[in-house]
Coordinates of C-alpha atoms and ligand atoms in Angstrom, one line a residue:
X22 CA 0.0 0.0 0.0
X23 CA 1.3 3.4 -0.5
X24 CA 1.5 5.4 2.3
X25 CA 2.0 8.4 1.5
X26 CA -1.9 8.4 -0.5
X27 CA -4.4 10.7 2.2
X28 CA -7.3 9.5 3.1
X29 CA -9.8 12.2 4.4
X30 CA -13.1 12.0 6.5
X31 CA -15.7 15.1 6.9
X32 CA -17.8 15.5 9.2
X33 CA -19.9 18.5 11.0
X34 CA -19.1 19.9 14.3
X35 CA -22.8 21.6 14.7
X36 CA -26.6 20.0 14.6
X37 CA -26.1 19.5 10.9
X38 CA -26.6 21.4 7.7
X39 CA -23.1 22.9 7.9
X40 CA -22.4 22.4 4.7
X41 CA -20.6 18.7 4.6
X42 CA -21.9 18.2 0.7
X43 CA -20.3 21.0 -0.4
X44 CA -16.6 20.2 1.2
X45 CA -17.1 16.4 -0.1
X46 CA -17.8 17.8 -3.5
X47 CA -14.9 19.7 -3.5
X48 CA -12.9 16.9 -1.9
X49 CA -13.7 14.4 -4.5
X50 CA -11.8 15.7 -7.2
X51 CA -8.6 14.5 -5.7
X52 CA -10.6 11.3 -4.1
X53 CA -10.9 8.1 -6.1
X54 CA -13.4 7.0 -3.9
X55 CA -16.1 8.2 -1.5
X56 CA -18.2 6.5 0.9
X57 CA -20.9 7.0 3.2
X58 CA -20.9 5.3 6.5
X59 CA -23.4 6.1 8.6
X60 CA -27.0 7.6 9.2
X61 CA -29.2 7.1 6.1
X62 CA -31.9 9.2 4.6
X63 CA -32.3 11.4 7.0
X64 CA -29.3 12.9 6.1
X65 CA -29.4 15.8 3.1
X66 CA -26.2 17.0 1.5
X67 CA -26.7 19.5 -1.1
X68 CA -23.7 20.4 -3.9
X69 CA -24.4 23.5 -5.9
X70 CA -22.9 23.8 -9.7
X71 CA -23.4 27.3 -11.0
X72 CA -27.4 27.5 -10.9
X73 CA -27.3 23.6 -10.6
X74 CA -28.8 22.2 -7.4
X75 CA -28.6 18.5 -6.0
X76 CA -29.8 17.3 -2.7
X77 CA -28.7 14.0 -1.9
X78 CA -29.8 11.8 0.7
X79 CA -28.2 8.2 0.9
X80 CA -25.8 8.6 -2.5
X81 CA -22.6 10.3 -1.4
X82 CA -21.7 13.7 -2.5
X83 CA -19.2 12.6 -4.8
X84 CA -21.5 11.1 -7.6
X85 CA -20.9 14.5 -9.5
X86 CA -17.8 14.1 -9.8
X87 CA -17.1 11.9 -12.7
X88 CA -14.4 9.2 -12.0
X89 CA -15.4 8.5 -8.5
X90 CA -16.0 5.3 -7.1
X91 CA -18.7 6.2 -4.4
X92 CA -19.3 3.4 -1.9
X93 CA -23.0 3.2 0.5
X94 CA -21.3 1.3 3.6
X95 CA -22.9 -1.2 5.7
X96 CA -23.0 1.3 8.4
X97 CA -25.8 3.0 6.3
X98 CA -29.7 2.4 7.1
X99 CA -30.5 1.9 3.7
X100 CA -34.0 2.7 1.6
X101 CA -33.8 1.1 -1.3
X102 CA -36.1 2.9 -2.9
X103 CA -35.0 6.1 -1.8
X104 CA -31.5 4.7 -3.7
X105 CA -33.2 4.0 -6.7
X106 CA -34.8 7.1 -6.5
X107 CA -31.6 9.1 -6.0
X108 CA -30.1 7.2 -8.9
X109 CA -32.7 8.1 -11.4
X110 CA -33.2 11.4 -10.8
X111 CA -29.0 11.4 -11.1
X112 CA -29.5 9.4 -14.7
X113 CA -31.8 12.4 -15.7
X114 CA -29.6 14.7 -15.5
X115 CA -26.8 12.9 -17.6
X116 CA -25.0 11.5 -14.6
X117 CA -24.6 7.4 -15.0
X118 CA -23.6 5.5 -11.6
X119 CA -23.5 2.9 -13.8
X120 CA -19.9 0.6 -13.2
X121 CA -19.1 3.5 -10.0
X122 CA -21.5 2.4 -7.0
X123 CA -21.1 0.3 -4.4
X124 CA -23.8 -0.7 -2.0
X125 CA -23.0 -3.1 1.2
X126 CA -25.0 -6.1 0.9
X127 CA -24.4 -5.8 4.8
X128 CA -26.4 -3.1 5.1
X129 CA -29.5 -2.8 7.0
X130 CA -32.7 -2.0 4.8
X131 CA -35.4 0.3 6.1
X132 CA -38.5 -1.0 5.6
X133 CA -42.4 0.9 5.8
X134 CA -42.8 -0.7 8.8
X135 CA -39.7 1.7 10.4
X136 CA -41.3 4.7 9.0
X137 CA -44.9 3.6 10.6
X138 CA -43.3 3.0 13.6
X139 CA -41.1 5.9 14.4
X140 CA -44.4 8.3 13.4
X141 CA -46.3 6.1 15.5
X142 CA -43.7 5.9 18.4
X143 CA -43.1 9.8 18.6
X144 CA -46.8 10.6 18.7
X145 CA -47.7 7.8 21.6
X146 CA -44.3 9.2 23.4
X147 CA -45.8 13.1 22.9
X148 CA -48.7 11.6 24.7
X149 CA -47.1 10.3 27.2
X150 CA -45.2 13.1 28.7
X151 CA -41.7 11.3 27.0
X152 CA -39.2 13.5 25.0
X153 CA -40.3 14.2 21.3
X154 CA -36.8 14.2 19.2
X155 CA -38.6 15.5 15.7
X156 CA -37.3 13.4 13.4
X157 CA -37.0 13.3 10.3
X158 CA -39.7 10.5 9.9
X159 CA -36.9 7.9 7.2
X160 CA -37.1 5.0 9.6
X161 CA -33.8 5.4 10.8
X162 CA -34.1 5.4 14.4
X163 CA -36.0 1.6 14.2
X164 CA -33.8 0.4 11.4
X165 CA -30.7 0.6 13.5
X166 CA -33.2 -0.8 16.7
X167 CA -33.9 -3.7 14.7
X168 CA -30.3 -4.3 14.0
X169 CA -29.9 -4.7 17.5
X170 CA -32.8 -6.7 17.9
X171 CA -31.6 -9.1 15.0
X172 CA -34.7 -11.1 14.9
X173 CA -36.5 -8.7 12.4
X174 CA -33.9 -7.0 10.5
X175 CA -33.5 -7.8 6.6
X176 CA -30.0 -6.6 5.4
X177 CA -29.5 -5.6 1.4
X178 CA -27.8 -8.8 0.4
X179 CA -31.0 -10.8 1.9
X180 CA -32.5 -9.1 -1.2
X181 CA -30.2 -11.3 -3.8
X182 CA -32.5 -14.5 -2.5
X183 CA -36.6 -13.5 -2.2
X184 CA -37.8 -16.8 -2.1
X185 CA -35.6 -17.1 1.3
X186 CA -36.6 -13.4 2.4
X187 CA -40.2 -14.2 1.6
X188 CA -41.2 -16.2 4.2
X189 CA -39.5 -14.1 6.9
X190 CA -41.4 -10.6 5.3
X191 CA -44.3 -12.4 5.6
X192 CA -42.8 -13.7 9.5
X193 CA -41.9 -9.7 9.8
X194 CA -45.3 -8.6 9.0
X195 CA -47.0 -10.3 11.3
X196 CA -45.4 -9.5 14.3
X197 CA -45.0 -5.9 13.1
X198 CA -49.0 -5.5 12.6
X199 CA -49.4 -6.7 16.1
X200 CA -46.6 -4.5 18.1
X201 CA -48.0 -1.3 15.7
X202 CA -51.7 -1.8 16.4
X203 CA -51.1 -1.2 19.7
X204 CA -48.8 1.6 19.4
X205 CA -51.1 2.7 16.9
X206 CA -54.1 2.6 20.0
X207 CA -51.5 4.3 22.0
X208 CA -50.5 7.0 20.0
X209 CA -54.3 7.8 19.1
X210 CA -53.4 7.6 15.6
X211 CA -54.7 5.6 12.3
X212 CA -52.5 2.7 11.4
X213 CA -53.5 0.8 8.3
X214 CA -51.7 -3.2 8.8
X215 CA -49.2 -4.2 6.2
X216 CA -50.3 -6.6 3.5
X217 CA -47.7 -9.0 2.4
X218 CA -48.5 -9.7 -0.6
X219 CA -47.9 -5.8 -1.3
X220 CA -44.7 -5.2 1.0
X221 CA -43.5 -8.2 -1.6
X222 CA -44.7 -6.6 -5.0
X223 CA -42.9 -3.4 -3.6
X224 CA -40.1 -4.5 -3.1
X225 CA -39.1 -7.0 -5.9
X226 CA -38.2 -4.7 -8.7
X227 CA -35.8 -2.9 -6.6
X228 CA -33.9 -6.3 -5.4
X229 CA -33.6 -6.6 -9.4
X230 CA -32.0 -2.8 -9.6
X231 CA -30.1 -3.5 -6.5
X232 CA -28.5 -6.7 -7.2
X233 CA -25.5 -5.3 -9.7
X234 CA -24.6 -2.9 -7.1
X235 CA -24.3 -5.0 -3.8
X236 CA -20.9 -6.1 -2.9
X237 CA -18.9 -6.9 0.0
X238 CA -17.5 -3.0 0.9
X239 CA -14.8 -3.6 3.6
X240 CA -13.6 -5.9 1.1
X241 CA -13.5 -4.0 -1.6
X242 CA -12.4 -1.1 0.4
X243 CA -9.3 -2.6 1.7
X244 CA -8.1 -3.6 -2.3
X245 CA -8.8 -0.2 -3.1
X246 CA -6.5 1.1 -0.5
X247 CA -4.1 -1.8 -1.2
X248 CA -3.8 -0.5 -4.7
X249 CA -3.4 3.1 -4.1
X250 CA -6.4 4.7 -4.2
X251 CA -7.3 8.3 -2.2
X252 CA -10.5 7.6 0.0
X253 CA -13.1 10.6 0.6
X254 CA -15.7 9.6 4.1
X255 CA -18.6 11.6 4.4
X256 CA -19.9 11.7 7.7
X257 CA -23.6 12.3 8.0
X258 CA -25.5 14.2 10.3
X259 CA -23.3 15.8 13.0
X260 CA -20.7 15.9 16.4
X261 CA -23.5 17.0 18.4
X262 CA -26.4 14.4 17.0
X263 CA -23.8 11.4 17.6
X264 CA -26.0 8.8 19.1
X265 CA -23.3 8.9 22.1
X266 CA -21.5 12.4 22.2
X267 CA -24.2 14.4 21.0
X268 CA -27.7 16.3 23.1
X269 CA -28.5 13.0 23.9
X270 CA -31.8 12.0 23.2
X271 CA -31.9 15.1 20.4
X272 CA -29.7 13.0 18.4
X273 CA -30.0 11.1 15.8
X274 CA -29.2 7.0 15.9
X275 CA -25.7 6.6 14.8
X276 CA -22.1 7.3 15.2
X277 CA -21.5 10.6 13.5
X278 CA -17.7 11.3 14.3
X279 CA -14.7 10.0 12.4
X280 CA -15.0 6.9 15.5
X281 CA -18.2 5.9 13.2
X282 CA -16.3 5.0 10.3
X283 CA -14.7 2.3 11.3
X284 CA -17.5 0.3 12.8
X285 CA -19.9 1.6 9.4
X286 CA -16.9 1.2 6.6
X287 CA -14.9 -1.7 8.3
X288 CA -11.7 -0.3 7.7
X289 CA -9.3 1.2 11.0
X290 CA -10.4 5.1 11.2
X291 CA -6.6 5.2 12.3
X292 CA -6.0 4.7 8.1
X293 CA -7.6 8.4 7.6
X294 CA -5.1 11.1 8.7
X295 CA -6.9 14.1 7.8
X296 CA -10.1 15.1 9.3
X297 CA -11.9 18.5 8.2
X298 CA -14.3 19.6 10.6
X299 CA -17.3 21.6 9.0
X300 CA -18.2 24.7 11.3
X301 CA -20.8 26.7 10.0
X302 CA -20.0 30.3 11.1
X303 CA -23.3 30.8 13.0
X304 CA -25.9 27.5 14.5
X305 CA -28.4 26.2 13.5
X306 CA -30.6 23.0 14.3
X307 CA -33.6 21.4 12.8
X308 CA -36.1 19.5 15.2
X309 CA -36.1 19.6 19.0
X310 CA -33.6 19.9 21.4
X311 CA -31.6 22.5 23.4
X312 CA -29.9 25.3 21.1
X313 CA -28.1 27.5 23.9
X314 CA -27.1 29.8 21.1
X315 CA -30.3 30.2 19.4
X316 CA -31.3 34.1 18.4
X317 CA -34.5 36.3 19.1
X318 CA -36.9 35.7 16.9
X319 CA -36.0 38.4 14.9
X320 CA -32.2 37.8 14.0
X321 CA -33.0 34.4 13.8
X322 CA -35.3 35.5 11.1
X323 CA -32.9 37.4 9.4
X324 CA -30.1 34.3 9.5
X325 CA -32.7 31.6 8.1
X326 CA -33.3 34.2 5.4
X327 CA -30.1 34.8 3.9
X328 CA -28.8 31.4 4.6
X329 CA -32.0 29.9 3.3
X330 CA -32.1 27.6 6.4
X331 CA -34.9 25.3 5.1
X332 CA -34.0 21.4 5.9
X333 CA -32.7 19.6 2.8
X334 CA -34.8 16.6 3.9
X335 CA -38.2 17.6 5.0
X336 CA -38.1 21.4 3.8
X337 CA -38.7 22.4 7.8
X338 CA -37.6 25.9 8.7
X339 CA -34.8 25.3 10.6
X340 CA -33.7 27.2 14.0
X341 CA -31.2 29.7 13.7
X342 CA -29.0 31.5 16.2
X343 CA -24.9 32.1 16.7
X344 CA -21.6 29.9 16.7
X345 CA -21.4 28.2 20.1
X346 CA -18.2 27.8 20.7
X347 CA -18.2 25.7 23.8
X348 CA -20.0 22.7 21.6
X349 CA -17.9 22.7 18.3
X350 CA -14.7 23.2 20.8
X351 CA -15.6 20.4 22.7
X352 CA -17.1 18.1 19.2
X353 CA -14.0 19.6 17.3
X354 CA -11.5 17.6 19.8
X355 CA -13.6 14.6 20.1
X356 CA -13.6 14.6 16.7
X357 CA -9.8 14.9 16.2
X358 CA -10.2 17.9 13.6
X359 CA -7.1 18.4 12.0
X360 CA -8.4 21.4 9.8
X361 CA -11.8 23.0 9.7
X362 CA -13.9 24.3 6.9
X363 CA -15.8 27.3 8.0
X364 CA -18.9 27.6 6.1
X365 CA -21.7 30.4 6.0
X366 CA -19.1 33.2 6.4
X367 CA -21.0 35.4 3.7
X368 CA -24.4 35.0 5.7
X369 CA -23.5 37.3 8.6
X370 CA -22.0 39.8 6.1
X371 CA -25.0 41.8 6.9
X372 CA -23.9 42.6 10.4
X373 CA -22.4 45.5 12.1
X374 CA -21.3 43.1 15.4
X375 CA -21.5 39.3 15.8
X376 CA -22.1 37.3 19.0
X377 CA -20.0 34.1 19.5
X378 CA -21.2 31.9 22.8
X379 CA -17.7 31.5 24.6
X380 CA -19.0 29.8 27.8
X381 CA -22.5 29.2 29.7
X382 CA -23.3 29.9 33.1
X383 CA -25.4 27.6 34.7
X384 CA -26.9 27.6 38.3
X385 CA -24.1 30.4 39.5
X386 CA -21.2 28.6 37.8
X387 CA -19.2 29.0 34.6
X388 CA -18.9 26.5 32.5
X389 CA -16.3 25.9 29.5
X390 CA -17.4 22.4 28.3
X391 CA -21.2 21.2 27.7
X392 CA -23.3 19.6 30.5
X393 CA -23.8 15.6 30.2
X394 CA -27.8 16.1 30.3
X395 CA -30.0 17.9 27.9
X396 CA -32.4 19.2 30.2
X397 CA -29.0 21.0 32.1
X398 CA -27.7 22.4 28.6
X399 CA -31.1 23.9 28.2
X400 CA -31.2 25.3 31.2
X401 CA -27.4 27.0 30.4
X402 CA -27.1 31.2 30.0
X403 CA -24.8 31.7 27.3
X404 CA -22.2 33.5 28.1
X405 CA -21.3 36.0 24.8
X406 CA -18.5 37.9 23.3
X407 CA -19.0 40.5 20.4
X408 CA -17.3 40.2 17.1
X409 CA -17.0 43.0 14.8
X410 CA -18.5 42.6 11.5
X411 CA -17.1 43.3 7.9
X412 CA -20.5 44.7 6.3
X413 CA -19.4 43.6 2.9
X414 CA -20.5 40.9 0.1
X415 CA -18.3 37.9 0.1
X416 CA -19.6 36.4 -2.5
X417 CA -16.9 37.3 -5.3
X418 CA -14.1 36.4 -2.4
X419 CA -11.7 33.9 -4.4
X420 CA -9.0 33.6 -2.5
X421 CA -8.4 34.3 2.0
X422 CA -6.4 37.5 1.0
X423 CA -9.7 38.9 -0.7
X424 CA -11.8 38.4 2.5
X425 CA -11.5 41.7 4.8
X426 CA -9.7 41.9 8.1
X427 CA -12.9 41.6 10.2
X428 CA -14.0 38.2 8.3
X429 CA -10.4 36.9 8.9
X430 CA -10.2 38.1 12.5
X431 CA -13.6 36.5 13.0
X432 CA -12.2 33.1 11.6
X433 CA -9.2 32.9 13.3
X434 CA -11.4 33.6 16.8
X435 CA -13.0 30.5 15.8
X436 CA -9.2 28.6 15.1
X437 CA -8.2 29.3 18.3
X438 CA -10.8 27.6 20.5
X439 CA -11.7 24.5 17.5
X440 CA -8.3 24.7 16.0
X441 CA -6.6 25.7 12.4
X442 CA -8.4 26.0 9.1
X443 CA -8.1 24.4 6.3
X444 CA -10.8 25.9 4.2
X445 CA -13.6 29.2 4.3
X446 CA -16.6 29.3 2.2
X447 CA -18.2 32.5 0.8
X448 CA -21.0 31.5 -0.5
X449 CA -22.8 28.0 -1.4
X450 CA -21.3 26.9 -4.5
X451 CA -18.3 24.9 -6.0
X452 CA -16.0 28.0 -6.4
X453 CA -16.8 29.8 -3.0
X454 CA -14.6 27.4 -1.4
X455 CA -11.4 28.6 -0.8
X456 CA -8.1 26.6 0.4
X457 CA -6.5 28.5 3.0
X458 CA -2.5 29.0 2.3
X459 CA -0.6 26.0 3.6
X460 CA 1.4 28.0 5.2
X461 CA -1.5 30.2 6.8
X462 CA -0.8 29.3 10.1
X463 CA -3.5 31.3 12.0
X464 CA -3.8 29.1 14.8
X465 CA -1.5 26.9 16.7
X466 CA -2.3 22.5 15.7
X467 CA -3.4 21.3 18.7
Ligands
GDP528 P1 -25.0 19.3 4.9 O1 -26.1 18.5 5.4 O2 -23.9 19.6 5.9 O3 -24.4 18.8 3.6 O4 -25.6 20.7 4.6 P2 -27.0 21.0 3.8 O5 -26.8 20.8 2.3 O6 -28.1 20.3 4.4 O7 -27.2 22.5 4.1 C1 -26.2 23.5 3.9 C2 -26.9 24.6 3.0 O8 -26.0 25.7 3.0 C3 -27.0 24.1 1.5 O9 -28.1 24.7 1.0 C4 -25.7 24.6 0.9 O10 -25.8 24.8 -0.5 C5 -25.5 25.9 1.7 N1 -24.1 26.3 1.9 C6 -23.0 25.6 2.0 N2 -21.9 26.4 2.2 C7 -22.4 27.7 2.2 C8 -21.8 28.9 2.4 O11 -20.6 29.1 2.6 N3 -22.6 30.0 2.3 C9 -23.9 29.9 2.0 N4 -24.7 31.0 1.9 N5 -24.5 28.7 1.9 C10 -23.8 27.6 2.0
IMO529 P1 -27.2 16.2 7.6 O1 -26.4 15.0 7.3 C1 -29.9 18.2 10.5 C2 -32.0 15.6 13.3 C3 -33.5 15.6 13.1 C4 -34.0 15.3 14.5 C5 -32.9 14.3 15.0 C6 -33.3 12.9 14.9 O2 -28.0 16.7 6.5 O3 -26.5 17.2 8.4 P2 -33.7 11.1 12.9 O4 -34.5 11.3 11.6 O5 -32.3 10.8 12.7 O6 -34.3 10.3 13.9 O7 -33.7 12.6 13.6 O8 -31.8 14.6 14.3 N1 -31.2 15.3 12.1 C7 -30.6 16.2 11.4 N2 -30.6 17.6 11.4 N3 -29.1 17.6 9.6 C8 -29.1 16.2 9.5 O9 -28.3 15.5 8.6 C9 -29.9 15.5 10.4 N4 -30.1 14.2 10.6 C10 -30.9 14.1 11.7 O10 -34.0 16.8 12.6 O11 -34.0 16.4 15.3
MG530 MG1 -28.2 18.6 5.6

């Protein structure tokens, strides 16, 4: 193997959204390959070409970019028809996956029953007085359960043999119309039972789409790195929605750091030796859960507006509010960052002074690092220091020299609590992402 080949992973520091498609996109064109490995549809990564949008959802961001190799890992809760939608609506636009995707037959399918049950689950917990997490309504929460549980998960590969996987649907359905009824009774909603006869029609022309593109990853991985080749990760979701690190239960269900790749790849994360950190230069989060940083009403307003702030998934309006640096500092050293992208710098160029959240106080003490339990980080008074703003357009900002002294002040603020950067971007497309100087040292590597 060559050694000297980088591999790289990306992930988010924040609550999501920070802009992860856009670095992988830029990424990829020095990346052979690029691979998802973890979360699922719930995830939306969007890559803007000139006036060209694309918002994908379980393919990684590298399809654009033609001589990839992109790679869905078995960490991934996958939906196949989600994938098959993703990959038409790719084809119309003249981009063939064709021969360049790879899809785990190890991973774990999503089936309607996981959508009906976390719709189902969230509404009977609402009654109940438990916490409502908002998601995103993909299944992904009991697609991962039922991995754990074993007994009624279905993993892509199953697909390569229906008349096996055809008696346990029909196995599957049965017990799932049972345990849904009565959440269903519960949760004071409808719930119409699975037929399977129809669960089977379904699903049958996508095992035939599937089949060419299921293959044993790791495998394939680990002769891809054998023979050279530069690998791309793109973490989904975010530090702080890491089913383990994150605003626990506001998180989503699976590892989000560069920890997650190993166990959703199978290769060692210790083989990836660069790791950008994505840090959106203001917050944001999308469902429910403590936001110490969120804004009035009225700057939020103004962020979600120019930073169009609308979920790539479901559309919601997301909640908007200022950089918190006591979460990415803390999810920026778990993480192992070893250069961050700071996105959305172009959004605040409206403003004559910028909050950052530098510490919280919290029942008469100061804190530095995050609380363990949500219900204490909600309860945390942010504790802020003003910025002063550049009041200029970014946008036609092509290189870190262009960017005036205020932006570069406010970005090396953020360097010196979640360490240096690697990249800033100015506005949402390919060429607004600028390479910091290698030898732009503007804050000390940790
Ligand atoms: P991801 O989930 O981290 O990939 O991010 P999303 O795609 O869900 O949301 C980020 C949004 O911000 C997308 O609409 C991007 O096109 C956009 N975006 C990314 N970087 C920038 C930037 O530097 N400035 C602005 N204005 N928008 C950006
Ligand atoms: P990307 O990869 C923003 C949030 C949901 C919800 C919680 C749990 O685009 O950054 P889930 O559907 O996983 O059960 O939802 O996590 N969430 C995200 N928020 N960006 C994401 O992904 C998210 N993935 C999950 O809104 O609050
Ligand atoms: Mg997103």
């Amino acid at each position: 193997m060559d050694e000297s080949v980088r591999h790289t992973c990306v992930v988010g520091l924040q609550f999501g959204d920070e802009g992860k498609g856009q670095l992988v996109d830029h990424l990829a064109a020095t990346a052979n390959v690029v691979v998802r490995f973890n979360g699922g549809a719930n995830a939306g990564h969007t890559v803007r070409l000139g006036e060209s949008r694309f918002a994908l959802h379980l393919l990684p961001s590298g399809v654009i970019t033609p001589g990839t190799t992109n790679v869905v890992a078995h960490g991934v809760a996958l939906d196949p028809q989600q994938l098959l939608a993703e990959i038409d609506q790719l084809a119309e636009r003249g981009i063939s996956l064709t021969g360049r995707l790879l899809v785990s037959d190890r991973a774990h399918l999503v089936m309607p029953w996981q959508k009906a049950e976390e719709r189902l689950l969230e509404a009977a917990a609402g009654r109940l007085g438990l916490p409502v997490i908002g998601s995103t309504g993909r299944g992904i929460g009991p697609t991962y359960a039922a991995k754990a549980h074993r007994l009624t998960a279905i993993r892509a590969g199953e697909l390569r043999r229906l008349d096996r996987l055809a008696p346990k649907i029909a196995a599957i359905v049965t017990l799932q119309n049972a345990l849904l009824t009565t959440l269903a009774a519960l949760s004071g909603s409808a719930f119409e039972p699975f037929e399977v006869a129809a669960v089977l029609a379904a699903l049958e022309p996508c095992a035939a789409r599937l089949a060419p593109y299921l293959a044993d990853t790791a495998s394939w991985l680990d002769t891809a790195l054998a023979d050279g080749q530069t690998v791309l990760f793109e973490g989904a979701h975010s530090a702080l929605l890491d089913v383990d690190l994150g605003t626990y239960p506001y998180v989503t269900s699976s590892a989000c750091t560069p920890l997650g790749l190993g166990v959703g790849s199978g290769l060692r994360d210790a083989r990836v030796d660069r790791v950008i950190g994505v840090l959106k230069a203001y917050g944001s989060r999308v469902g429910a859960g403590p936001f110490p940083s969120q804004a009035d009403d009225l700057a939020a307003a103004r962020l979600r507006e120019r930073g169009q702030e609308f979920g790539t998934s479901t559309g919601r309006p997301r909640r908007c509010g200022w950089l918190d640096l006591v979460l990415a500092g803390y999810t920026a050293r778990r993480c192992g960052v070893t250069g961050l992208a700071v996105t959305g710098l172009d959004v605040l160029s409206d403003l004559a002074e910028i909050p950052l959240v530098v510490a919280y106080d919290l029942d008469g003490q100061r804190l530095t690092t995050p609380p363990a339990e949500a219900v204490d980080l909600a309860a945390c008074q942010p504790v802020c220091e003003m910025q002063p703003g550049w009041r200029s357009s970014l946008a036609d900002c092509r290189d870190w020299a262009d960017l005036p002294a205020a932006a570069r002040a406010y970005v090396a603020r953020l360097a010196a609590t979640c360490g240096p950067v690697a990249y800033v971007c100015v506005g949402p497309r390919r060429e607004q992402v600028l390479p910091l100087p290698a030898t732009e040292e503007i804050a000390p590597r940790r």
